[in-house]
Coordinates of C-alpha atoms and ligand atoms in Angstrom, one line a residue:
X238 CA 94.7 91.3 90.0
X239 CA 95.3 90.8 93.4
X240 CA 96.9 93.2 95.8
X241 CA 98.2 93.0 98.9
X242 CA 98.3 95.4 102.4
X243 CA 100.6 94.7 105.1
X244 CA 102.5 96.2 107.6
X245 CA 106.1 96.2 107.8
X246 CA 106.6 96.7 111.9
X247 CA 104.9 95.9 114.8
X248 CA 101.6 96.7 113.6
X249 CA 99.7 99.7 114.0
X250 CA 101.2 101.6 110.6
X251 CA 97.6 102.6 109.6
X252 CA 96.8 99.6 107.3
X253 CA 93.2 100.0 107.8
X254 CA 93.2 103.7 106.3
X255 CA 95.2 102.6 103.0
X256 CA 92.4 99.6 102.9
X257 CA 89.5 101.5 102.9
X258 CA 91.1 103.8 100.9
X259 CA 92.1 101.5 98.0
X260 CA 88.6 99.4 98.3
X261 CA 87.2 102.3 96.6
X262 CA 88.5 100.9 94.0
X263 CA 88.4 97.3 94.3
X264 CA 85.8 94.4 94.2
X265 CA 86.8 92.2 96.8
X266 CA 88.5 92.8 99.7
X267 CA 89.8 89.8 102.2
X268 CA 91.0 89.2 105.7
X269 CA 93.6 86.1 105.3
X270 CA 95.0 85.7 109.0
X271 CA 94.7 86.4 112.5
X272 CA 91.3 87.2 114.5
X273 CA 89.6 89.9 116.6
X274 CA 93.0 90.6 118.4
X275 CA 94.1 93.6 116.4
X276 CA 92.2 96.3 115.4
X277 CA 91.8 98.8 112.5
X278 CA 90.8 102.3 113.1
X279 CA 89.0 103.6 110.2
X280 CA 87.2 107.4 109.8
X281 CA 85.1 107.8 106.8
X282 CA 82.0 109.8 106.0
X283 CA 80.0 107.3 108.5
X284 CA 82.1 108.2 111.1
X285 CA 85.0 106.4 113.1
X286 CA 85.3 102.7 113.8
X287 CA 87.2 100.2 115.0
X288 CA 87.4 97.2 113.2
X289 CA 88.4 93.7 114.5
X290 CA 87.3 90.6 112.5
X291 CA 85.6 92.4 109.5
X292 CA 87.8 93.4 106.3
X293 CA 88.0 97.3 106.0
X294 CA 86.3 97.4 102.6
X295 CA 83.2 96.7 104.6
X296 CA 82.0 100.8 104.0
X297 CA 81.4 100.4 100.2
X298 CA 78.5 99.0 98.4
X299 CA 80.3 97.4 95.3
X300 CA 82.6 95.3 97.6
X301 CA 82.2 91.9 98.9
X302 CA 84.0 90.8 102.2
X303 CA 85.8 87.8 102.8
X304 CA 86.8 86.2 106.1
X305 CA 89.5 83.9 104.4
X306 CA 90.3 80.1 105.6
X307 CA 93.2 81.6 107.3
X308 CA 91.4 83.5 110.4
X309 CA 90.3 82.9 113.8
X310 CA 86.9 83.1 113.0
X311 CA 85.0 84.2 116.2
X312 CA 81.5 83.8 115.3
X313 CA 79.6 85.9 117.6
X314 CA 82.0 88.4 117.1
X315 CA 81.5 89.1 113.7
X316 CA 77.5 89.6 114.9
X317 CA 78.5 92.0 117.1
X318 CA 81.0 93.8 114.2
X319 CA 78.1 93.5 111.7
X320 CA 75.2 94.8 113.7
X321 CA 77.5 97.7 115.3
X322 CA 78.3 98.9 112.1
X323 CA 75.0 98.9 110.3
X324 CA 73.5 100.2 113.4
X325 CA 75.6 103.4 112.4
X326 CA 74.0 103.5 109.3
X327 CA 76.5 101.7 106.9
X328 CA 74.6 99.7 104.4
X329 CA 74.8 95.5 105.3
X330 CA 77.7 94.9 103.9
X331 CA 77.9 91.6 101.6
X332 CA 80.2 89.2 103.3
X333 CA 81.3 85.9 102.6
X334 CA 83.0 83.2 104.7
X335 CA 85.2 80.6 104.3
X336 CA 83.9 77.2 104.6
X337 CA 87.1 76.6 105.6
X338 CA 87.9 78.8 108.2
X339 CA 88.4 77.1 111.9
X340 CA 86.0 78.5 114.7
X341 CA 87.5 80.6 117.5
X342 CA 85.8 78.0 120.0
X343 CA 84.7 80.1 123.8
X344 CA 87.2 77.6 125.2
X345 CA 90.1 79.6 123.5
X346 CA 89.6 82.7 125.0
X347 CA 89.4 80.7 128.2
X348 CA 92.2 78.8 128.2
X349 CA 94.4 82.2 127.2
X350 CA 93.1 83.9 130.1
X351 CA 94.0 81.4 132.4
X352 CA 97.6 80.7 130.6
X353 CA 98.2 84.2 131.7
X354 CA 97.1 84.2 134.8
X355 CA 99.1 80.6 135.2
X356 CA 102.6 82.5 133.9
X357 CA 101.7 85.5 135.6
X358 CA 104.6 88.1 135.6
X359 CA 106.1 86.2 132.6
X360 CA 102.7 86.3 130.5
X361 CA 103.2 87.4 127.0
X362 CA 101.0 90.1 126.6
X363 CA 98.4 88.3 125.1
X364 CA 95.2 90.5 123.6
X365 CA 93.4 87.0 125.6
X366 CA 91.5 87.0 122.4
X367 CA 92.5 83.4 122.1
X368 CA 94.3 83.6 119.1
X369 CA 97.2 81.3 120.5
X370 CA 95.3 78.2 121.6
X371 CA 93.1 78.5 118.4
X372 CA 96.2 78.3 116.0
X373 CA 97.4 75.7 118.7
X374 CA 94.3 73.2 118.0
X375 CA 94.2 74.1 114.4
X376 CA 97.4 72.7 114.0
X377 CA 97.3 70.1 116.7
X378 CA 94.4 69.0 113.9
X379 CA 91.5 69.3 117.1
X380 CA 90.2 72.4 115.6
X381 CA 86.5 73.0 114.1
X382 CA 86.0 73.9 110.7
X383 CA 83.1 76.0 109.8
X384 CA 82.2 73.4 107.6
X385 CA 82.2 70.9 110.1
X386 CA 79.2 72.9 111.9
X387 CA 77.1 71.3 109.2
X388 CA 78.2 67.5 109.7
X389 CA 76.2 67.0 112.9
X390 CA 77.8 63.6 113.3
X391 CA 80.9 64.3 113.0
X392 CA 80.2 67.6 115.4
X393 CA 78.7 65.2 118.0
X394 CA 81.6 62.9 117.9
X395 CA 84.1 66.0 117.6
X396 CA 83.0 67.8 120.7
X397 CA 82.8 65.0 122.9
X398 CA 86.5 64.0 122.2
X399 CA 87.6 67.4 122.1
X400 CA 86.0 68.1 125.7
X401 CA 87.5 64.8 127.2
X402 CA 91.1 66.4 126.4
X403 CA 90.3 69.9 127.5
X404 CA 88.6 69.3 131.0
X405 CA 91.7 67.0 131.8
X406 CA 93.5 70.4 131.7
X407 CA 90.8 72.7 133.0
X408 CA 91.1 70.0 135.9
X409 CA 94.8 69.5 136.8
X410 CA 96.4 72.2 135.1
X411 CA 94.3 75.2 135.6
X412 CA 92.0 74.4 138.2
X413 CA 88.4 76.2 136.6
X414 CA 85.2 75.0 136.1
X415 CA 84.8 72.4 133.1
X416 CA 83.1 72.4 129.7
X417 CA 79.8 70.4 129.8
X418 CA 79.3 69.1 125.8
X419 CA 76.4 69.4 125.5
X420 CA 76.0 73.1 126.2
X421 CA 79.3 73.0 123.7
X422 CA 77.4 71.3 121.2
X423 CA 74.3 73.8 121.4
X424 CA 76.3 76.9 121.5
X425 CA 77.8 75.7 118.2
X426 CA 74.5 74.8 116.6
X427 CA 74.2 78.7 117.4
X428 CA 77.1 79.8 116.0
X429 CA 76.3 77.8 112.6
X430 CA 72.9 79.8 112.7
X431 CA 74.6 82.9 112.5
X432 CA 77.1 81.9 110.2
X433 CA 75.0 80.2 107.4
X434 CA 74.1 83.0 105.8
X435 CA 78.2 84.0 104.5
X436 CA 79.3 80.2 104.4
X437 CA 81.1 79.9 100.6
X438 CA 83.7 78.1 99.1
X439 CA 85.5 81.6 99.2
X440 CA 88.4 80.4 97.2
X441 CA 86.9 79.2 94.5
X442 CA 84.6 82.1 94.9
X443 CA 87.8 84.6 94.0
X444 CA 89.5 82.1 91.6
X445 CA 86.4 83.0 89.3
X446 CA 86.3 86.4 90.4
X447 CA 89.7 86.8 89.2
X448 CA 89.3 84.9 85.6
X449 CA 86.9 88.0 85.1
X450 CA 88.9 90.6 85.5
X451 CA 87.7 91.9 89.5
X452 CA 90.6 93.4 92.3
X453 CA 91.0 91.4 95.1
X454 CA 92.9 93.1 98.2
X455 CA 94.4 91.3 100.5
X456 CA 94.1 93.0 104.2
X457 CA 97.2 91.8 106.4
X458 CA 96.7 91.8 110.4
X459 CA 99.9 93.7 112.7
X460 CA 103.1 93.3 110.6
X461 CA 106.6 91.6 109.9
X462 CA 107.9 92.0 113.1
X463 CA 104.9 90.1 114.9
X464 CA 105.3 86.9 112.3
X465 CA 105.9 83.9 114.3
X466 CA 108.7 83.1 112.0
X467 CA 110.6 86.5 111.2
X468 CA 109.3 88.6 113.9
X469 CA 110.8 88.8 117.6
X470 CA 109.7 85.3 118.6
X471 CA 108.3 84.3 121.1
X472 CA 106.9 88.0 121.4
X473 CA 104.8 87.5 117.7
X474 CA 101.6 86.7 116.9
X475 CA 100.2 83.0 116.1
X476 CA 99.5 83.3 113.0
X477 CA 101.6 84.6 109.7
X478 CA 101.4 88.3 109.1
X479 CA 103.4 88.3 105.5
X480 CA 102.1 88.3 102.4
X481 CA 103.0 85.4 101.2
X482 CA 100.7 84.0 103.7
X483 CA 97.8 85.9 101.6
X484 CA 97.6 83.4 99.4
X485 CA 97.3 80.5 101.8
X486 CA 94.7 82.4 104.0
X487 CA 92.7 83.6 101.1
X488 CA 93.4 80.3 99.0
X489 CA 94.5 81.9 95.9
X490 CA 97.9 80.6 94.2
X491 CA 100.9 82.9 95.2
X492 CA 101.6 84.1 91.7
X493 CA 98.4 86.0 91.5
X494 CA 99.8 88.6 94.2
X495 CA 100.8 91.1 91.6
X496 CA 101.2 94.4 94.1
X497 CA 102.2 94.2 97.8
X498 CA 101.7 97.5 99.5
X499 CA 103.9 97.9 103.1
X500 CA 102.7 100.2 105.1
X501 CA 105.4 101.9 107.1
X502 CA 105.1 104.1 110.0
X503 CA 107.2 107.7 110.2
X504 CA 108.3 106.7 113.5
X505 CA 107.6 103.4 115.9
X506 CA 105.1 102.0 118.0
X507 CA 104.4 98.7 118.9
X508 CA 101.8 97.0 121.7
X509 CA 103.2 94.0 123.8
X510 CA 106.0 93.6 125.3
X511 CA 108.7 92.3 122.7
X512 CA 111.9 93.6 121.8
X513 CA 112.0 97.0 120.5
X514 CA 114.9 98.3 120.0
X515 CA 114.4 102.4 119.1
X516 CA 112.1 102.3 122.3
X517 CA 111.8 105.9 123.9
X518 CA 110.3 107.1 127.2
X519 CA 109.3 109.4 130.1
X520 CA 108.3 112.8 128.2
X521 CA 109.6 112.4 125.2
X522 CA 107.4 109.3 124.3
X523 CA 104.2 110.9 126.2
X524 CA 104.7 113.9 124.0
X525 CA 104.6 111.3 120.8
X526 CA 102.0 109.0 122.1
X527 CA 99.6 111.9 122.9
X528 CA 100.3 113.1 119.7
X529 CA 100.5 110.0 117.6
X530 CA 97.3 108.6 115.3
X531 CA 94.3 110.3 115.6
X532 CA 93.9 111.1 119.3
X533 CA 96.8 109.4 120.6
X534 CA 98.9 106.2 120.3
X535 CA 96.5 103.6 122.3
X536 CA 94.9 100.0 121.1
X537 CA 92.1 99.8 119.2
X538 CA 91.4 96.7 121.0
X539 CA 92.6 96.5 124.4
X540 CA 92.9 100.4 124.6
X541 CA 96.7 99.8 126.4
X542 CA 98.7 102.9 125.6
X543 CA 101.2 101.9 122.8
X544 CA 105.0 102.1 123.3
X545 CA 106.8 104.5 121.5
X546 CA 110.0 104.8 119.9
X547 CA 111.7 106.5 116.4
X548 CA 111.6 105.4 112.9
X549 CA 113.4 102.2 113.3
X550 CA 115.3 101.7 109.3
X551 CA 116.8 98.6 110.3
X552 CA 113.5 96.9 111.2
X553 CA 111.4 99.0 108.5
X554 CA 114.0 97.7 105.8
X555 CA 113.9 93.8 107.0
X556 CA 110.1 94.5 107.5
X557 CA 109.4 95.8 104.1
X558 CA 111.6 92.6 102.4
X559 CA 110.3 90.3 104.2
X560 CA 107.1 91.5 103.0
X561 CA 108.3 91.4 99.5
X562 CA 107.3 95.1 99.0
X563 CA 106.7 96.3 95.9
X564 CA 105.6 99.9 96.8
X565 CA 105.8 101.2 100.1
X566 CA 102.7 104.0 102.1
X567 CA 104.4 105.5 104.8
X568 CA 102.0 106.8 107.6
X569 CA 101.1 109.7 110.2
X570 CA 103.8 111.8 108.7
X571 CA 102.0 115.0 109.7
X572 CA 102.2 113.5 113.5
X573 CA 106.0 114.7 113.4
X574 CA 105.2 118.2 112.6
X575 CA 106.0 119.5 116.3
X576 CA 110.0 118.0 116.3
X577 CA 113.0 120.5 115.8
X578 CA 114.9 117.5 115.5
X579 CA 114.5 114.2 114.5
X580 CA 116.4 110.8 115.4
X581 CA 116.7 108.1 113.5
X582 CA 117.8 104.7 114.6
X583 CA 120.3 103.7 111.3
X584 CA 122.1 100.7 112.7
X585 CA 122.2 98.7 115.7
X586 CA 125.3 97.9 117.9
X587 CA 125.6 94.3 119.0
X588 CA 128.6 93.7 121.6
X589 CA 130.8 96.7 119.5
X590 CA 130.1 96.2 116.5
X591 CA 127.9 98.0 114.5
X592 CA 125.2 96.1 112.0
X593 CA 122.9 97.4 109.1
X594 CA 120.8 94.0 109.3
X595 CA 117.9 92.8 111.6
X596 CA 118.6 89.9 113.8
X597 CA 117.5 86.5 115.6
X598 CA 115.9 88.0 119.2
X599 CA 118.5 86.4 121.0
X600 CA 120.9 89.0 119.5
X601 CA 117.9 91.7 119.3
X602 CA 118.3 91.8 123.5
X603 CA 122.0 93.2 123.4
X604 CA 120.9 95.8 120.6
X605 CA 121.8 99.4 121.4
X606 CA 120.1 101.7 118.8
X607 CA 122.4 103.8 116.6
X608 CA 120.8 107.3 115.3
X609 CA 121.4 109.8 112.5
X610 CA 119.6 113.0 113.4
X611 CA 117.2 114.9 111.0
X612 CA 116.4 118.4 111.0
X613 CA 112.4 118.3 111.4
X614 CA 110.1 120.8 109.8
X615 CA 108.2 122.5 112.4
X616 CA 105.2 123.0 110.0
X617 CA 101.5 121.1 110.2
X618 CA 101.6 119.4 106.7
X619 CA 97.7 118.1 106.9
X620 CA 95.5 119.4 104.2
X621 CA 98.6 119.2 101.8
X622 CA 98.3 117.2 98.4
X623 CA 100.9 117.4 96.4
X624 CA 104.7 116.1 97.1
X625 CA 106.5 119.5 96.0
X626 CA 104.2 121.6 98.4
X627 CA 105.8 119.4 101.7
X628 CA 108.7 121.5 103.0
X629 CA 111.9 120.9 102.2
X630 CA 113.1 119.2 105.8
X631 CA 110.0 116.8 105.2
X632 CA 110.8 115.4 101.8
X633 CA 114.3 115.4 103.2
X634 CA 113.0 113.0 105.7
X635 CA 111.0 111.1 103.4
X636 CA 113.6 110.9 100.9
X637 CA 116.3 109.4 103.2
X638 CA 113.8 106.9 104.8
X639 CA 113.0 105.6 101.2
X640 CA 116.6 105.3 100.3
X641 CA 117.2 103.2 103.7
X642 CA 114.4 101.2 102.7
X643 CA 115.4 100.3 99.3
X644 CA 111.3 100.6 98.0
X645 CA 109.6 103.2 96.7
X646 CA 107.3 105.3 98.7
X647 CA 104.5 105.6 96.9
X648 CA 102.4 107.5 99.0
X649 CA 102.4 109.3 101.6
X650 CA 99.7 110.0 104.6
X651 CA 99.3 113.1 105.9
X652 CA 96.1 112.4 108.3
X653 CA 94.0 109.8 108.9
X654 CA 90.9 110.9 106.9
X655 CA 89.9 108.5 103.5
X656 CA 91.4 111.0 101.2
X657 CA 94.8 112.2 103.0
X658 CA 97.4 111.2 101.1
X659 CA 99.7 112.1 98.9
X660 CA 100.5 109.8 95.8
X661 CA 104.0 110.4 94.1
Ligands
LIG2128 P1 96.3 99.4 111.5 O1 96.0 98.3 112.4 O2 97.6 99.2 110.8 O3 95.1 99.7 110.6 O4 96.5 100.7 112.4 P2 95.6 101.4 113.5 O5 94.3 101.7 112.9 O6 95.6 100.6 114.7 O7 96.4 102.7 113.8 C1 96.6 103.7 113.0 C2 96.0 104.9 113.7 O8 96.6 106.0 113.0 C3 94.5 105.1 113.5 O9 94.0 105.8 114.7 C4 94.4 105.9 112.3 O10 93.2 106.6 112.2 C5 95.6 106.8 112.4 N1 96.1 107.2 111.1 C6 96.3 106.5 110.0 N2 97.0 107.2 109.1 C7 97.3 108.4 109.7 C8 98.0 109.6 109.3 O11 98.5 109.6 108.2 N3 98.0 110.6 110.1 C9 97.5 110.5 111.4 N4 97.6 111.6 112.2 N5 96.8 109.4 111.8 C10 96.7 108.4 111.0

């Protein structure tokens, strides 16, 4: 059985919690996409972390870890990851890694700096993680496969072709110092020293995992609206953040993915610039930001302060199908507990006319948001577990947000502990 966790905005909805929550109860747990760009913020009985590159079942003994074909597989990061964490006193945590997955080279995070600096004011907020020349090569077919670091022919070859092209950039485009191969070459003989140890066909791996029986969940990076094909391109991420893309990044057929859990967030926030359409500011979005998550609405990565905004339904509800949700968590409920009122954005109005349905960005940039306003609750709703103990104004709220989205809430997270929530 294979289920799947992934977020239905701009990321940030608190899919790391609802992971580490439902590996309790799962075998294998497995990052499909993305790379160290994002970050999950995860408290548990170790204490609280921030998690890039490593899958969030990582805290439990009875799970194994997959870094799935589909990532941006920064080797020395996930040293880092793995040594931080066990240097905390979690128990080394059994990971495997694709001997598919392409190698987040130091070139990538490089060239993403300098792209930047080369666009300056026009930049696109990139985490300069190097996730957008990585996909770049992968697909331009110069990437490195894991696999490849054991081929040391075809390594050789590889690098010296692959530097010819990039210092003929470094050179005339961007003006920095060039790669020298052969320092290239060593540093990947590194990188396949630390790697060794996890390298597996991970695909086959949970195609016999699953023909006995085990749970496989599927931990999605950022959310629908950061997809480079239905999120507000060119402002997205470079690698797909939907579901569907689970079974591609974790090579599994798509039929297995039996459950796909969106994580929603009671109200907006989003990192990057990008469209955003139920954006708020000045005091009213400090007072949310500095209340928001646990300590505050800032990156787990680049620490940026996030921008802030209400529950957004038209996004939520194009977010949550384009995931192809069948149940939906909806997050950091108890964050709203201070509002008298609360807006939120029902429609958006494109040159006059008023529309219930998410659009190309193009039409996204004329969007004006259009509210209904909620009476809030006033109450601190942490340390409640069962729906009929919420106040009224709060199921209210939940109520009409699951009616916009079309999905049922499932559960709902009242804190950011393991064991907050409320399952209805
Ligand atoms: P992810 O990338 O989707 O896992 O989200 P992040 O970890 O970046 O952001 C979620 C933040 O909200 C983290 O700081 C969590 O600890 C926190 N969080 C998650 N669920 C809740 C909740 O229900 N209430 C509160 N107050 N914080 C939460």
């Amino acid at each position: 059985m294979v289920k799947a966790i992934v977020g239905a905005n701009w990321g940030d909805e608190g899919k790391g919690k609802i992971t580490d929550m439902l590996a309790e109860q799962s075998d294998i747990i497995v990052r499909f996409q993305g790379g160290s760009n994002a970050g999950h913020t995860i408290i548990n009985d170790y204490g609280k972390f921030a998690l890039h590159l490593l899958p969030s079942g990582v805290f439990y003994n009875h799970t194994t870890c997959i870094i799935g074909n589909g990532v941006a597989l920064n080797i020395p990061y996930l040293q880092k990851e793995i040594d931080d964490i066990v240097s905390k006193g979690v128990p080394k945590p059994h990971i495997l890694v694709s001997d598919r997955a392409q190698i987040l080279m130091p070139y990538h995070i490089d060239f993403d700096a300098y792209e930047e600096e080369r666009l300056g004011g026009k930049a696109f907020g990139s985490t300069k993680s190097g996730i957008a020349p990585f996909y770049s090569d992968k697909y331009a077919k110069i990437g490195f496969q894991v696999s490849e670091l054991f081929d040391e022919d075809t390594l050789t070859e590889k690098v010296a072709r692959v530097t010819e092209q990039k210092n003929i950039m470094l050179e005339h485009m961007y003006h920095k110092p060039l790669i020298n191969p052969e320092e290239l070459l060593s540093t990947l003989h590194e990188y396949r020293d630390i790697v060794e140890p996890y390298v597996c066909d991970t695909s086959l791996y949970i195609s016999n995992a699953l023909k006995e029986g085990k749970t496989v969940l599927l931990e999605g990076q950022l959310g629908t609206l950061k997809d480079p094909d239905f999120g507000i391109y060119p402002m997205v991420t470079s690698s797909s953040t939907l579901a569907a893309y689970g079974a591609i990044g974790a090579g599994i057929p798509p039929y297995e993915i039996k459950d796909i859990i969106t994580v929603v967030k009671a109200y907006s926030s989003a990192v990057g610039a990008g469209e955003f359409v139920s954006e708020i500011f000045g005091d009213e979005a400090d007072e949310l930001r500095r209340r928001g998550g646990d300590g505050g609405e800032f990156g787990a990565t680049t620490g940026r302060p996030r921008r802030m905004g209400w529950f957004d339904a038209v996004a939520s509800r194009y977010g949550v199908r384009m995931q192809g949700a069948t149940e939906v968590a909806l997050t950091v409920l108890d964050v709203l507990g201070y509002l008298d009122e609360i807006p939120v954005c029902v429609g958006y109005e494109i040159d006059g006319t008023v529309t219930k349905d998410f659009p190309v960005t193009a039409k996204l940039k004329k969007a004006k948001p259009v509210y209904e306003i909620l009476p809030g609750w006033k109450e601190e709703i942490r340390g409640i577990t069962k729906y009929e103990d919420l106040p009224e104004n709060c199921r209210n709220y939940i109520e009409f947000i699951e009616k916009e989205l079309g999905v049922p809430i499932t559960m709902v997270s009242n804190g950011p502990g393991r064991h907050e929530i409320i399952h209805r």
